[in-house]
Amino acid sequence: MAACLERMPEIQERDYSADETRWSLLMISAQSGNETDYRQLLSELSDMVNNYLVSRLGGYDFIDDCAQEVLIAVHEARHTYDPRRKFRPWLFAIIRHKSIDAIRRQAVRTELHAGHCTVEDHIAGDTPLESGMTAGRLISALSPRHREAIKLTKILGFTTAEAASRLAISESAMKVRVHRAVSSLRKLMEAEAL
């Protein structure tokens, strides 16, 4: 037991410089088209990302999904890695953004389960509409631009940045569209309640 406790600081103070160098070399090789090195990199990152997320966020059920999203983001952004820079800051920027997205989604789910009823609940079909007007009819009453914004962000779950990219508009323009679409839906729901 004492020997085990003596080794714990050793484990906690792990030197990541070897990982930094290896991962950087694997990514450079992957950028050149070496699929074997790319698979090796993703395999190593998978374990590390999972362990990191569990250590930071706990053992929540969305951790595996978040880790997969991180690996997908690494795949999609691998061309942005600059070999002249360190690998870990690039990787941890991706991890940070994806974990924040996962936490936000989890917070929304928790809020929905707590009994809060919002326009977004109706859009997603989580609550019945007392007026009898279906979510589909509500959404179809919107302009095509607002319909698409609601579909991408509230139904399919894309971030505003992802939705904006799909529609080739700025993120701020997408935020405005979503806000206006939700406002329009509120007005439609209020009109139906009268």
Short mmCIF file of C-alpha atoms in Angstrom, two decimals:
data_model
loop_
_atom_site.label_atom_id
_atom_site.label_comp_id
_atom_site.label_asym_id
_atom_site.label_seq_id
_atom_site.Cartn_x
_atom_site.Cartn_y
_atom_site.Cartn_z
CA MET A 1 0.00 0.00 0.00
CA ALA A 2 2.78 2.45 0.91
CA ALA A 3 4.57 1.75 -2.37
CA CYS A 4 1.36 2.47 -4.26
CA LEU A 5 0.90 5.81 -2.48
CA GLU A 6 4.52 6.74 -3.16
CA ARG A 7 4.01 6.23 -6.91
CA MET A 8 0.85 8.37 -7.12
CA PRO A 9 2.67 11.74 -7.36
CA GLU A 10 4.75 10.18 -10.13
CA ILE A 11 1.59 9.39 -12.07
CA GLN A 12 0.02 12.78 -11.42
CA GLU A 13 3.16 14.69 -12.44
CA ARG A 14 3.50 12.91 -15.76
CA ASP A 15 5.72 14.67 -18.24
CA TYR A 16 3.65 15.34 -21.33
CA SER A 17 6.56 16.49 -23.48
CA ALA A 18 6.91 12.98 -24.96
CA ASP A 19 3.21 12.99 -25.87
CA GLU A 20 3.54 16.49 -27.29
CA THR A 21 6.37 15.46 -29.60
CA ARG A 22 4.81 12.13 -30.61
CA TRP A 23 1.36 13.61 -31.28
CA SER A 24 2.85 16.47 -33.25
CA LEU A 25 4.86 14.06 -35.41
CA LEU A 26 1.83 11.80 -35.89
CA MET A 27 -0.32 14.77 -36.95
CA ILE A 28 2.33 16.02 -39.38
CA SER A 29 2.51 12.53 -40.87
CA ALA A 30 -1.29 12.35 -41.01
CA GLN A 31 -1.43 15.70 -42.80
CA SER A 32 0.87 14.17 -45.40
CA GLY A 33 -1.59 11.32 -45.91
CA ASN A 34 -0.24 8.56 -43.66
CA GLU A 35 -3.41 6.78 -42.54
CA THR A 36 -1.62 4.40 -40.15
CA ASP A 37 -0.14 7.29 -38.17
CA TYR A 38 -3.50 9.05 -38.23
CA ARG A 39 -5.27 6.01 -36.76
CA GLN A 40 -2.54 5.76 -34.11
CA LEU A 41 -2.99 9.44 -33.24
CA LEU A 42 -6.77 9.14 -32.93
CA SER A 43 -6.40 6.00 -30.82
CA GLU A 44 -4.06 7.74 -28.38
CA LEU A 45 -6.15 10.89 -28.31
CA SER A 46 -9.33 8.92 -27.68
CA ASP A 47 -8.06 7.53 -24.38
CA MET A 48 -6.53 10.83 -23.32
CA VAL A 49 -9.65 12.87 -24.18
CA ASN A 50 -11.95 10.47 -22.34
CA ASN A 51 -9.74 10.50 -19.24
CA TYR A 52 -9.39 14.26 -19.35
CA LEU A 53 -13.14 14.87 -19.66
CA VAL A 54 -13.94 12.45 -16.84
CA SER A 55 -11.34 14.12 -14.60
CA ARG A 56 -12.71 17.59 -15.34
CA LEU A 57 -16.45 16.98 -15.69
CA GLY A 58 -17.07 13.75 -13.81
CA GLY A 59 -18.64 10.52 -14.98
CA TYR A 60 -21.66 11.95 -16.76
CA ASP A 61 -23.40 9.98 -19.46
CA PHE A 62 -22.60 12.61 -22.10
CA ILE A 63 -18.81 12.25 -21.70
CA ASP A 64 -18.51 9.53 -24.36
CA ASP A 65 -20.52 11.63 -26.81
CA CYS A 66 -18.39 14.66 -26.03
CA ALA A 67 -15.17 12.68 -26.55
CA GLN A 68 -16.46 11.49 -29.93
CA GLU A 69 -17.33 15.07 -30.89
CA VAL A 70 -13.79 16.12 -29.97
CA LEU A 71 -12.30 13.43 -32.20
CA ILE A 72 -14.61 14.41 -35.06
CA ALA A 73 -13.59 18.05 -34.58
CA VAL A 74 -9.90 17.03 -34.60
CA HIS A 75 -10.56 15.18 -37.86
CA GLU A 76 -12.36 18.14 -39.42
CA ALA A 77 -9.75 20.65 -38.21
CA ARG A 78 -6.60 18.61 -38.79
CA HIS A 79 -5.64 20.81 -41.74
CA THR A 80 -5.52 23.82 -39.38
CA TYR A 81 -2.76 22.36 -37.21
CA ASP A 82 0.46 24.31 -37.74
CA PRO A 83 3.52 22.07 -37.24
CA ARG A 84 5.54 25.10 -36.08
CA ARG A 85 3.29 25.36 -33.02
CA LYS A 86 2.70 23.01 -30.11
CA PHE A 87 0.08 20.32 -30.57
CA ARG A 88 -1.48 20.29 -27.09
CA PRO A 89 -2.74 23.92 -27.09
CA TRP A 90 -4.37 23.29 -30.48
CA LEU A 91 -5.96 20.09 -29.17
CA PHE A 92 -7.11 21.57 -25.88
CA ALA A 93 -8.75 24.50 -27.65
CA ILE A 94 -10.88 21.94 -29.49
CA ILE A 95 -11.57 20.01 -26.29
CA ARG A 96 -12.57 23.20 -24.48
CA HIS A 97 -15.01 24.29 -27.18
CA LYS A 98 -16.60 20.87 -27.58
CA SER A 99 -16.94 20.32 -23.83
CA ILE A 100 -18.59 23.72 -23.42
CA ASP A 101 -21.04 22.79 -26.19
CA ALA A 102 -21.78 19.47 -24.46
CA ILE A 103 -22.33 21.16 -21.09
CA ARG A 104 -24.70 23.68 -22.66
CA ARG A 105 -26.69 20.92 -24.36
CA GLN A 106 -26.82 18.98 -21.11
CA ALA A 107 -28.03 22.08 -19.25
CA VAL A 108 -30.83 22.53 -21.78
CA ARG A 109 -31.84 18.88 -21.41
CA THR A 110 -31.83 19.20 -17.63
CA GLU A 111 -33.97 22.32 -17.85
CA LEU A 112 -36.46 20.54 -20.10
CA HIS A 113 -36.72 17.64 -17.69
CA ALA A 114 -37.25 20.04 -14.79
CA GLY A 115 -40.61 20.98 -16.29
CA HIS A 116 -39.84 24.30 -17.91
CA CYS A 117 -41.90 24.94 -21.01
CA THR A 118 -40.50 27.20 -23.72
CA VAL A 119 -41.01 27.81 -27.40
CA GLU A 120 -38.01 25.56 -28.00
CA ASP A 121 -39.84 22.74 -26.16
CA HIS A 122 -42.74 23.04 -28.56
CA ILE A 123 -40.43 23.15 -31.55
CA ALA A 124 -38.64 20.00 -30.47
CA GLY A 125 -41.95 18.30 -29.77
CA ASP A 126 -41.23 17.85 -26.05
CA THR A 127 -44.57 19.27 -24.90
CA PRO A 128 -48.05 19.20 -26.39
CA LEU A 129 -49.53 22.42 -27.64
CA GLU A 130 -52.74 23.15 -25.78
CA SER A 131 -54.13 25.15 -28.68
CA GLY A 132 -54.09 22.13 -30.95
CA MET A 133 -51.70 23.77 -33.37
CA THR A 134 -48.87 21.33 -34.06
CA ALA A 135 -45.23 22.30 -33.98
CA GLY A 136 -45.05 21.52 -37.68
CA ARG A 137 -47.83 23.96 -38.46
CA LEU A 138 -46.18 26.60 -36.27
CA ILE A 139 -42.88 26.24 -38.04
CA SER A 140 -44.49 26.15 -41.48
CA ALA A 141 -46.03 29.54 -40.73
CA LEU A 142 -42.53 31.06 -40.55
CA SER A 143 -40.65 32.57 -43.47
CA PRO A 144 -38.33 30.12 -45.25
CA ARG A 145 -35.24 31.81 -43.76
CA HIS A 146 -36.61 31.57 -40.22
CA ARG A 147 -37.80 28.00 -40.78
CA GLU A 148 -34.31 26.96 -41.84
CA ALA A 149 -32.71 28.72 -38.85
CA ILE A 150 -35.06 26.95 -36.42
CA LYS A 151 -34.60 23.61 -38.13
CA LEU A 152 -30.81 23.77 -37.99
CA THR A 153 -30.38 25.15 -34.47
CA LYS A 154 -33.37 23.96 -32.46
CA ILE A 155 -34.35 20.72 -34.16
CA LEU A 156 -31.07 19.35 -35.52
CA GLY A 157 -29.00 20.84 -32.68
CA PHE A 158 -26.32 22.66 -34.68
CA THR A 159 -24.52 25.54 -33.00
CA THR A 160 -25.16 28.94 -34.52
CA ALA A 161 -21.65 28.86 -35.99
CA GLU A 162 -22.27 25.47 -37.62
CA ALA A 163 -25.68 26.54 -38.93
CA ALA A 164 -24.24 29.79 -40.26
CA SER A 165 -21.51 27.88 -42.05
CA ARG A 166 -24.07 25.59 -43.69
CA LEU A 167 -26.05 28.59 -44.96
CA ALA A 168 -22.94 30.60 -45.88
CA ILE A 169 -23.87 33.54 -43.66
CA SER A 170 -22.17 35.13 -40.67
CA GLU A 171 -22.71 33.73 -37.20
CA SER A 172 -24.24 37.02 -36.02
CA ALA A 173 -26.72 36.93 -38.92
CA MET A 174 -27.69 33.40 -37.87
CA LYS A 175 -28.19 34.52 -34.26
CA VAL A 176 -30.47 37.30 -35.46
CA ARG A 177 -32.48 34.87 -37.62
CA VAL A 178 -32.92 32.45 -34.73
CA HIS A 179 -33.95 35.23 -32.35
CA ARG A 180 -36.48 36.61 -34.82
CA ALA A 181 -37.82 33.14 -35.59
CA VAL A 182 -38.34 32.37 -31.90
CA SER A 183 -40.05 35.75 -31.44
CA SER A 184 -42.33 35.00 -34.37
CA LEU A 185 -43.17 31.59 -32.92
CA ARG A 186 -44.04 33.16 -29.57
CA LYS A 187 -46.40 35.57 -31.30
CA LEU A 188 -48.02 32.71 -33.24
CA MET A 189 -48.48 30.72 -30.03
CA GLU A 190 -49.97 33.72 -28.23
CA ALA A 191 -52.35 34.36 -31.14
CA GLU A 192 -53.49 30.73 -31.02
CA ALA A 193 -54.08 30.95 -27.27
CA LEU A 194 -56.57 33.82 -27.72
#
